[in-house]
Tab-separated table of C-alpha atoms in Angstrom:
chain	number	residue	atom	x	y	z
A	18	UNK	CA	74.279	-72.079	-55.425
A	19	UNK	CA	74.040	-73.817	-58.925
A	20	UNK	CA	75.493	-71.244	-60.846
A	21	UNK	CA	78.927	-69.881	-61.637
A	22	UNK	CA	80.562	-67.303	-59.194
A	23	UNK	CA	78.919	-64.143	-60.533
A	24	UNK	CA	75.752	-66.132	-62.038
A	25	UNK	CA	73.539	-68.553	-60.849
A	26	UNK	CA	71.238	-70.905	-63.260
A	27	UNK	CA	68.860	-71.625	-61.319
A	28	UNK	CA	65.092	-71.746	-62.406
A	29	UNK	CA	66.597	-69.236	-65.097
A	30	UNK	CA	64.767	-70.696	-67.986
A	31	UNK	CA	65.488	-68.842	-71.340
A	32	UNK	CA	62.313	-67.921	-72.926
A	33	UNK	CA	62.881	-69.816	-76.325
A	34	UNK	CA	60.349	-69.290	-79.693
A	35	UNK	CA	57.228	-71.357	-78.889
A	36	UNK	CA	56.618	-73.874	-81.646
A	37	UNK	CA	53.183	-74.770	-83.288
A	38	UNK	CA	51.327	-77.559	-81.935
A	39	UNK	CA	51.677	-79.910	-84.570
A	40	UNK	CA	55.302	-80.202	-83.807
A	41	UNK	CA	54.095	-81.186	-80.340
A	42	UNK	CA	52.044	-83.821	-81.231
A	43	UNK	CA	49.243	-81.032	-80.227
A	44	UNK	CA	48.609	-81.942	-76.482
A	45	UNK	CA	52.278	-81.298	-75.089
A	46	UNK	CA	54.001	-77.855	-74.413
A	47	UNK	CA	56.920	-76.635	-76.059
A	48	UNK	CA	59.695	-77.166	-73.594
A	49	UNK	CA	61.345	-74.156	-72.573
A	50	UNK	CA	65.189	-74.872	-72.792
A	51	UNK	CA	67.967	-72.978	-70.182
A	52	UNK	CA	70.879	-71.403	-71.821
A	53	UNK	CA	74.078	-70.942	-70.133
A	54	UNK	CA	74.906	-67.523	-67.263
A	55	UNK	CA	78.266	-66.551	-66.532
A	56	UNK	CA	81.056	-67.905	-67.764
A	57	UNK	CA	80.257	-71.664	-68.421
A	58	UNK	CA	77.520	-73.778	-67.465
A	59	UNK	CA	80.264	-76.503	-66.998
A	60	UNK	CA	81.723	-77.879	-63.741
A	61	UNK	CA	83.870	-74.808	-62.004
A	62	UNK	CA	87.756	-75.935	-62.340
A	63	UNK	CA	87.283	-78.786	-65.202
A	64	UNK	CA	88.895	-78.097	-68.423
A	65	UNK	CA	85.600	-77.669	-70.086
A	66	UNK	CA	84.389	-74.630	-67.941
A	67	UNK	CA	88.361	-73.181	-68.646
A	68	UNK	CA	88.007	-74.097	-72.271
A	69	UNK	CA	84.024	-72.423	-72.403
A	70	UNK	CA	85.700	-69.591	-70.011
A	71	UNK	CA	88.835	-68.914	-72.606
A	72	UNK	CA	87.353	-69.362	-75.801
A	73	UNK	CA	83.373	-68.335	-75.377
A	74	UNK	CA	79.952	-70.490	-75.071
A	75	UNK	CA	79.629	-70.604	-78.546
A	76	UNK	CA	83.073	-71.166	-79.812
A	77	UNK	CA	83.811	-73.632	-77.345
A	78	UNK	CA	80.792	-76.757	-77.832
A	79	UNK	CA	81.566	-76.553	-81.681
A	80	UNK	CA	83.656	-79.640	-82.105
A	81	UNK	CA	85.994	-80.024	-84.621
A	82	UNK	CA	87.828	-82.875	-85.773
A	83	UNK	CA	91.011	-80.789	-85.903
A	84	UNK	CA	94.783	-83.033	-86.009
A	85	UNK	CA	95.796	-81.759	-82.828
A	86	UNK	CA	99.173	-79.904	-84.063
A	87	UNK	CA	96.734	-78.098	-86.334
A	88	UNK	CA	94.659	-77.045	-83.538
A	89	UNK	CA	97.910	-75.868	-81.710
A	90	UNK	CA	98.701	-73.781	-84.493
A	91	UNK	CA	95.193	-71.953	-84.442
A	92	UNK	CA	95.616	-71.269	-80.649
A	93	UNK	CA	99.666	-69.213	-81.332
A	94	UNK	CA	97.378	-66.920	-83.585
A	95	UNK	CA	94.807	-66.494	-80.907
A	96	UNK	CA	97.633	-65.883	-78.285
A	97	UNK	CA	99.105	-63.471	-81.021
A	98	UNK	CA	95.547	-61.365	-80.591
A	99	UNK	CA	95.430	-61.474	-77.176
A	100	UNK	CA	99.111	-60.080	-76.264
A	101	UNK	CA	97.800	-56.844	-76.786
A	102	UNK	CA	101.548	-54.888	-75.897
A	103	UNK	CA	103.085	-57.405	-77.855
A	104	UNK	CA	105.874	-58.568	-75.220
A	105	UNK	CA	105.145	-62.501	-76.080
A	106	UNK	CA	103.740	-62.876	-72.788
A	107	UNK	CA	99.967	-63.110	-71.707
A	108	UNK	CA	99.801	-60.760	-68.701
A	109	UNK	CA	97.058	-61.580	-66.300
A	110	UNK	CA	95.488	-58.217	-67.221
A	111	UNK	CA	95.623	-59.227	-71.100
A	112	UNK	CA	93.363	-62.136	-70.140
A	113	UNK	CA	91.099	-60.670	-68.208
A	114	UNK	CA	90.299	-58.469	-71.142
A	115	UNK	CA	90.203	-61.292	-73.218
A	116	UNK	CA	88.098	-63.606	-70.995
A	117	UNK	CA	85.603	-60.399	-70.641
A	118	UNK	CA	85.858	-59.991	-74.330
A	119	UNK	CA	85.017	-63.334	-75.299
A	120	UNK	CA	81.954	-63.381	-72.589
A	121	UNK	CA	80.645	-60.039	-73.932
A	122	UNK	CA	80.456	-60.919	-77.395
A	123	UNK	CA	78.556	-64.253	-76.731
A	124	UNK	CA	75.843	-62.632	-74.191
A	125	UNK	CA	75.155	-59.990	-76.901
A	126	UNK	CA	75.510	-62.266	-80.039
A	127	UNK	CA	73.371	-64.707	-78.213
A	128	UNK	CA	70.594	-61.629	-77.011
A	129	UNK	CA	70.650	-60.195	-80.797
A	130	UNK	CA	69.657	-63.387	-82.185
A	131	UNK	CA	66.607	-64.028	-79.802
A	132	UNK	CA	65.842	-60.486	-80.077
A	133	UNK	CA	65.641	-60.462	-84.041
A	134	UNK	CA	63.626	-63.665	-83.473
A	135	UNK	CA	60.593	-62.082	-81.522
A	136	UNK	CA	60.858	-58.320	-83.407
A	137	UNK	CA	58.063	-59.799	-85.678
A	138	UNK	CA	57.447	-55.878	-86.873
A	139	UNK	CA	61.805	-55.192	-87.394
A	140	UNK	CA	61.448	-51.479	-85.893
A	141	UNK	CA	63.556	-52.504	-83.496
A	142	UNK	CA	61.636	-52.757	-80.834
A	143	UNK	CA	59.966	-56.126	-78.826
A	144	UNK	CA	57.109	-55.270	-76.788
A	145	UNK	CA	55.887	-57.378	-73.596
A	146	UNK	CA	53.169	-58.852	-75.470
A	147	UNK	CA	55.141	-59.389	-78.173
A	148	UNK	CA	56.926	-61.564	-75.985
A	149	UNK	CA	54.662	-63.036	-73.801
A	150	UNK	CA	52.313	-63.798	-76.815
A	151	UNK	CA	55.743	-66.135	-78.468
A	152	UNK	CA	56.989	-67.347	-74.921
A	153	UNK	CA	54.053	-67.926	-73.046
A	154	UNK	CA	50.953	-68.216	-75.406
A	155	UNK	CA	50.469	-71.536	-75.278
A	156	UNK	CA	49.423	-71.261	-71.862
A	157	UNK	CA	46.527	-70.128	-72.522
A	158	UNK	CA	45.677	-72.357	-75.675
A	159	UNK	CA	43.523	-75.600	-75.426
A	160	UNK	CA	45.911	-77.293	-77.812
A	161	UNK	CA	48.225	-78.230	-74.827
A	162	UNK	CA	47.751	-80.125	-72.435
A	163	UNK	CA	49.376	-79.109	-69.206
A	164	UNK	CA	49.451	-80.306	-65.688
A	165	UNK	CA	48.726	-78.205	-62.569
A	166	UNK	CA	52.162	-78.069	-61.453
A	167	UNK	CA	53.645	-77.627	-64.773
A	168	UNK	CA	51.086	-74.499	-65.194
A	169	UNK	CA	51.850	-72.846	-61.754
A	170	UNK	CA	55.543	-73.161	-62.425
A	171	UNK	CA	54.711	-71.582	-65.815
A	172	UNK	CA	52.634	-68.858	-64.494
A	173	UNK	CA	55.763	-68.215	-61.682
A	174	UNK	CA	58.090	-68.059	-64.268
A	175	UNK	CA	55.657	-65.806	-66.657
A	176	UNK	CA	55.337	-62.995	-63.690
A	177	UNK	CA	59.083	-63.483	-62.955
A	178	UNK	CA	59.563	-62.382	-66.345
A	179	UNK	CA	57.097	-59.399	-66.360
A	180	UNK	CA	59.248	-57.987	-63.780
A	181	UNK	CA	61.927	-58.442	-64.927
A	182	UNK	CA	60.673	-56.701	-68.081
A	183	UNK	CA	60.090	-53.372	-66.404
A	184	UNK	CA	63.026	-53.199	-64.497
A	185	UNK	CA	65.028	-53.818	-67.983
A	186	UNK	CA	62.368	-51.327	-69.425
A	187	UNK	CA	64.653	-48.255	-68.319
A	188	UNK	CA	62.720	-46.073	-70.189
A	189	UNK	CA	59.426	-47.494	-69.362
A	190	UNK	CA	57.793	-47.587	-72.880
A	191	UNK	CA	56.525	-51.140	-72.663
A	192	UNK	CA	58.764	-51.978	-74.956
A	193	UNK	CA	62.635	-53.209	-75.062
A	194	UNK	CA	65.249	-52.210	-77.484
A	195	UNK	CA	67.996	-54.265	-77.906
A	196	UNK	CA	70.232	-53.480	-75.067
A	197	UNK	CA	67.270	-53.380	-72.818
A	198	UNK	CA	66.775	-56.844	-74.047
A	199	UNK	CA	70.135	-57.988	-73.175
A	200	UNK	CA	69.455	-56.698	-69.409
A	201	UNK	CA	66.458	-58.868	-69.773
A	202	UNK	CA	67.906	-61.804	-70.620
A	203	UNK	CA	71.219	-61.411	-68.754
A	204	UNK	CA	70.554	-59.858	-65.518
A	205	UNK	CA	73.399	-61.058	-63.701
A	206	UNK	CA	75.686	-58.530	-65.839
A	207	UNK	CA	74.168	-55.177	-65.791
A	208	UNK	CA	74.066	-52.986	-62.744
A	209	UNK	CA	70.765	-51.815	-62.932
A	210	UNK	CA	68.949	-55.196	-63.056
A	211	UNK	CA	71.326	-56.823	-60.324
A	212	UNK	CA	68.919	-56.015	-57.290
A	213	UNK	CA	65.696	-57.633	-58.368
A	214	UNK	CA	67.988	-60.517	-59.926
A	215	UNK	CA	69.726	-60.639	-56.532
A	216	UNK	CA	66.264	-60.614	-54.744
A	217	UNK	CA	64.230	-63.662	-57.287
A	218	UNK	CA	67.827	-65.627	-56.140
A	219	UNK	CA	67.325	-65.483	-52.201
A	220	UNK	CA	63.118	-65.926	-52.743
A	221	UNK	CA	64.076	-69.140	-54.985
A	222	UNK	CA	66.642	-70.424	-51.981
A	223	UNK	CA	64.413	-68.977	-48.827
A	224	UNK	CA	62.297	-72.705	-48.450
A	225	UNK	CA	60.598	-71.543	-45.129
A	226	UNK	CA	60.240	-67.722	-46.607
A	227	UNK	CA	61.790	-65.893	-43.351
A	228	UNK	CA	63.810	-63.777	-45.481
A	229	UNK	CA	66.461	-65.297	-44.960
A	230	UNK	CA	69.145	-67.801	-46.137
A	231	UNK	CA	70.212	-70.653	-43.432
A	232	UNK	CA	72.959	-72.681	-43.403
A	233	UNK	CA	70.691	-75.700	-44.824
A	234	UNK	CA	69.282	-74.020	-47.533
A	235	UNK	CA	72.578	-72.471	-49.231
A	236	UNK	CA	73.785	-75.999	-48.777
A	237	UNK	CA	70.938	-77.566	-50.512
A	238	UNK	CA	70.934	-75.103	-52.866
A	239	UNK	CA	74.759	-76.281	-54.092
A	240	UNK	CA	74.095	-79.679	-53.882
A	241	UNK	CA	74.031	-81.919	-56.979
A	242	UNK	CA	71.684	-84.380	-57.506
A	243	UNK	CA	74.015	-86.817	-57.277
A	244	UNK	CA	75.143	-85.442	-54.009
A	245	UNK	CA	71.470	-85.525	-52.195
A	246	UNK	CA	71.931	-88.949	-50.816
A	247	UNK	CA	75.590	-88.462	-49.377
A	248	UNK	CA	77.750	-85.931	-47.757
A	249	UNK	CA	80.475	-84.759	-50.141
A	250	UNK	CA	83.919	-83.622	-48.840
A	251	UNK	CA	83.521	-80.253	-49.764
A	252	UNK	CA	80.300	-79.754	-47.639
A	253	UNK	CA	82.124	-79.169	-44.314
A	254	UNK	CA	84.666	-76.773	-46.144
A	255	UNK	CA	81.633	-74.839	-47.517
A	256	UNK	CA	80.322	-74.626	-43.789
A	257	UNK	CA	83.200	-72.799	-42.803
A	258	UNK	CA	83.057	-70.586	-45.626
A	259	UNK	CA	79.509	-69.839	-44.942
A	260	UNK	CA	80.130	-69.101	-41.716
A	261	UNK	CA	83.344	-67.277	-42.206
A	262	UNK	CA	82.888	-65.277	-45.217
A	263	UNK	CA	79.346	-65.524	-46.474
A	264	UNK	CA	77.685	-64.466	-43.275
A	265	UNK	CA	79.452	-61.379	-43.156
A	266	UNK	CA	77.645	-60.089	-39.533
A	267	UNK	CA	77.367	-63.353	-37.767
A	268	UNK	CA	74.112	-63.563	-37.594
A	269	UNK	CA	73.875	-67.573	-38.755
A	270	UNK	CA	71.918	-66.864	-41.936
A	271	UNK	CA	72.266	-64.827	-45.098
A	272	UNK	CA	69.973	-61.636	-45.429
A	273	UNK	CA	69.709	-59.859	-48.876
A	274	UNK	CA	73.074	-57.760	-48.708
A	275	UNK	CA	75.123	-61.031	-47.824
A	276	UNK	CA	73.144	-62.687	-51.068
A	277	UNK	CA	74.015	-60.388	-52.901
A	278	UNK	CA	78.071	-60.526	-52.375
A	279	UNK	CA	77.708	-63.968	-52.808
A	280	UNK	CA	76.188	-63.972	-56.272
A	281	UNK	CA	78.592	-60.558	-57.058
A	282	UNK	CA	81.920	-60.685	-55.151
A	283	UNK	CA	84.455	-58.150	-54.986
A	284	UNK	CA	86.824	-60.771	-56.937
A	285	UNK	CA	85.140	-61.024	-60.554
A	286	UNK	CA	84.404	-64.641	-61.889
A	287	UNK	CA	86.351	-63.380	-64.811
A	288	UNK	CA	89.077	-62.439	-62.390
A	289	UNK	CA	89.025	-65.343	-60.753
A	290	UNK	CA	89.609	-67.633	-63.920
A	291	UNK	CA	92.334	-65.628	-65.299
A	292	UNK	CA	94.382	-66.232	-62.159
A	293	UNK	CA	93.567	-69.704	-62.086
A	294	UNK	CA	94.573	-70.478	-65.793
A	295	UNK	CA	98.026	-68.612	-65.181
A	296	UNK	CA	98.579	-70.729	-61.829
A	297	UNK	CA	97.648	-74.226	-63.888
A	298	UNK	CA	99.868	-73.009	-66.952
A	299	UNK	CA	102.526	-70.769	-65.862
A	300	UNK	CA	105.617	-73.310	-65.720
A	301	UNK	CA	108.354	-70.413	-64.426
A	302	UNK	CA	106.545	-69.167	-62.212
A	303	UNK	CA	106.645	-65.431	-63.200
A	304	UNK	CA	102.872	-64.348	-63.560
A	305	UNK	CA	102.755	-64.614	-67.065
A	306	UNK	CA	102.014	-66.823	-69.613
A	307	UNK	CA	104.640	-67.293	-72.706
A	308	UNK	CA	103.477	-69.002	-76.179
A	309	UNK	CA	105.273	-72.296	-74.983
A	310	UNK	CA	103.443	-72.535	-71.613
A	311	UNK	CA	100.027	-71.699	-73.225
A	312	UNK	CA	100.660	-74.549	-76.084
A	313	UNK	CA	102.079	-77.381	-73.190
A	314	UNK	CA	98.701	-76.586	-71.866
A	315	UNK	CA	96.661	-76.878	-74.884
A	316	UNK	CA	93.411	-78.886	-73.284
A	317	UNK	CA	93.264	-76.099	-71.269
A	318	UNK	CA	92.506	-73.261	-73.499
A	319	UNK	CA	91.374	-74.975	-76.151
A	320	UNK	CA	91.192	-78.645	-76.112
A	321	UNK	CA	90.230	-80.120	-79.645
A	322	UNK	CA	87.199	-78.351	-80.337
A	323	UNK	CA	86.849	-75.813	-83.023
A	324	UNK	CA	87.364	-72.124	-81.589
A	325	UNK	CA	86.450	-70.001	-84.299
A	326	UNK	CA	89.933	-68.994	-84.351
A	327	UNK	CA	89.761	-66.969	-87.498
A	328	UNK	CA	87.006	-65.055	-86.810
A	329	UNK	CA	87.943	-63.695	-83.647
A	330	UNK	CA	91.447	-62.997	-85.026
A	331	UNK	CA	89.609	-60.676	-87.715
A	332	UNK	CA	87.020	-59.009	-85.596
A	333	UNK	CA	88.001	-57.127	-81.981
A	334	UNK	CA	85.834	-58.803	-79.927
């Protein structure tokens, strides 16, 4: 599935602000841009999704043009902060905490800023047509100019998003406040809003609409573009995976329950990329990560981009 472990990304198009049609030339529709679920919209195992995974979305695509040494000394503080017991060694508990820290505090910074963005009245409070009117007006405006298939994958994604609303909408007002926003936005990461999440993933992946997810269609879900034409190597490894782990009765295909371990397994995405950053980094071999071994492995916390070091050495994040 195109998504990461715990998250998938696809069709999950963030609603963004719709802009007036003069900045569209007045016959095109705003473009509706897709943010980034779970840990890193990046490649799983490069040292961008461990760098995005480590230091945060936000933190991590801010390049700086750091000296390197410099960099290295902003990443001993950060290590500092995230030795919470203050041994001078990263445990593989410390970074879990850290990695769920750091992925916390961008899902909610990134909700609060969208949410402040469509609370056009500030009490607090974004109603559905408050939101559909910003996200999905134009649909209905003769300014734009929109094809058929453009406008029914609009009007799947506009539905989609009602229902989403009202299962976010614990309280069924109409309305969302901001936490019920953040379930909106990020359904992947609250319990309550997992289900219908889990449910939209298999009906995106289910091509012949049996209910079901075959062998052909979780494969063609994970395939690249790049990959369509070919058969990569990791194809016939994913085969026995599917068969062996994925299809956990047998059966040959995936039914909702078995969808739904595969998009939230047992073994956290978090989880998993705190074990894998210790095994890549951890030089002695003793489960733990000293200063030294983080630093020998600086492209793979931190690279050279700009984490925002200071600011998440002030705040507990």
């Amino acid at each position: 599935m195109k998504y990461h472990s715990t998250s998938i990304i696809l069709l999950l198009i963030f609603p963004a602000l719709i802009t007036s049609c003069m900045s569209n030339g007045g016959n095109t529709p705003p473009r509706i841009p897709r943010p980034p679920h779970g840990l890193s919209d990046k490649e799983p195992g490069s040292q961008a999704y461990d760098q995005d995974a480590f230091l945060g979305h936000d933190q991590a695509e801010e390049f700086n043009t750091l000296p390197r040494e410099e960099s290295k000394r902003n990443l001993a503080l950060l290590v500092k902060k995230i030795d919470t017991n203050g041994d001078e060694a990263v445990s593989n508990s410390e970074l879990i905490v850290w990695i769920n820290k750091t992925h916390i505090r961008y899902i909610t910074s990134t909700s609060d800023i969208h949410f402040t963005d469509l609370d056009n009245d500030f009490d607090g409070l974004v109603s559905w047509t408050e939101y559909d009117s910003k996200t999905y007006g134009f649909v209905d405006s003769e300014l734009y100019e929109i094809e058929d298939e453009q406008h029914q994958e609009l009007g799947y994604l506009r539905a989609r998003d009602e229902r989403r609303w009202k299962v976010a909408d614990t309280d069924s007002d109409g309305s969302l406040t901001n936490t019920e926003f953040r379930a909106f936005i990020y359904p992947e990461e609250f319990t309550h809003t997992r289900p219908n999440y889990a449910r939209e993933t298999m009906n995106q992946i289910d091509m012949d609409n049996d209910q079901y997810v075959n062998f052909e269609e979780y494969i063609n879900d994970l395939l690249t573009e790049k990959d369509q034409n070919g058969h990569p190597d990791w194809v016939d490894a994913e085969e026995l995976r599917f068969k062996e782990v994925r299809d956990a009765n047998g059966d040959g295909k995936l039914d909702l329950d078995e969808v739904t371990a595969w998009l939230f397994p047992l073994f956290s995405e978090v989880e998993s990329e705190a074990t894998h950053l210790i095994s890549m980094s951890d030089q002695n071999m003793d489960g733990e990560l000293d200063l030294k071994e983080i630093l020998d492995n600086h492209d793979l916390f931190a690279g050279s981009k700009a984490t925002e070091w200071g600011e998440a050495l002030k705040s507990e994040l």
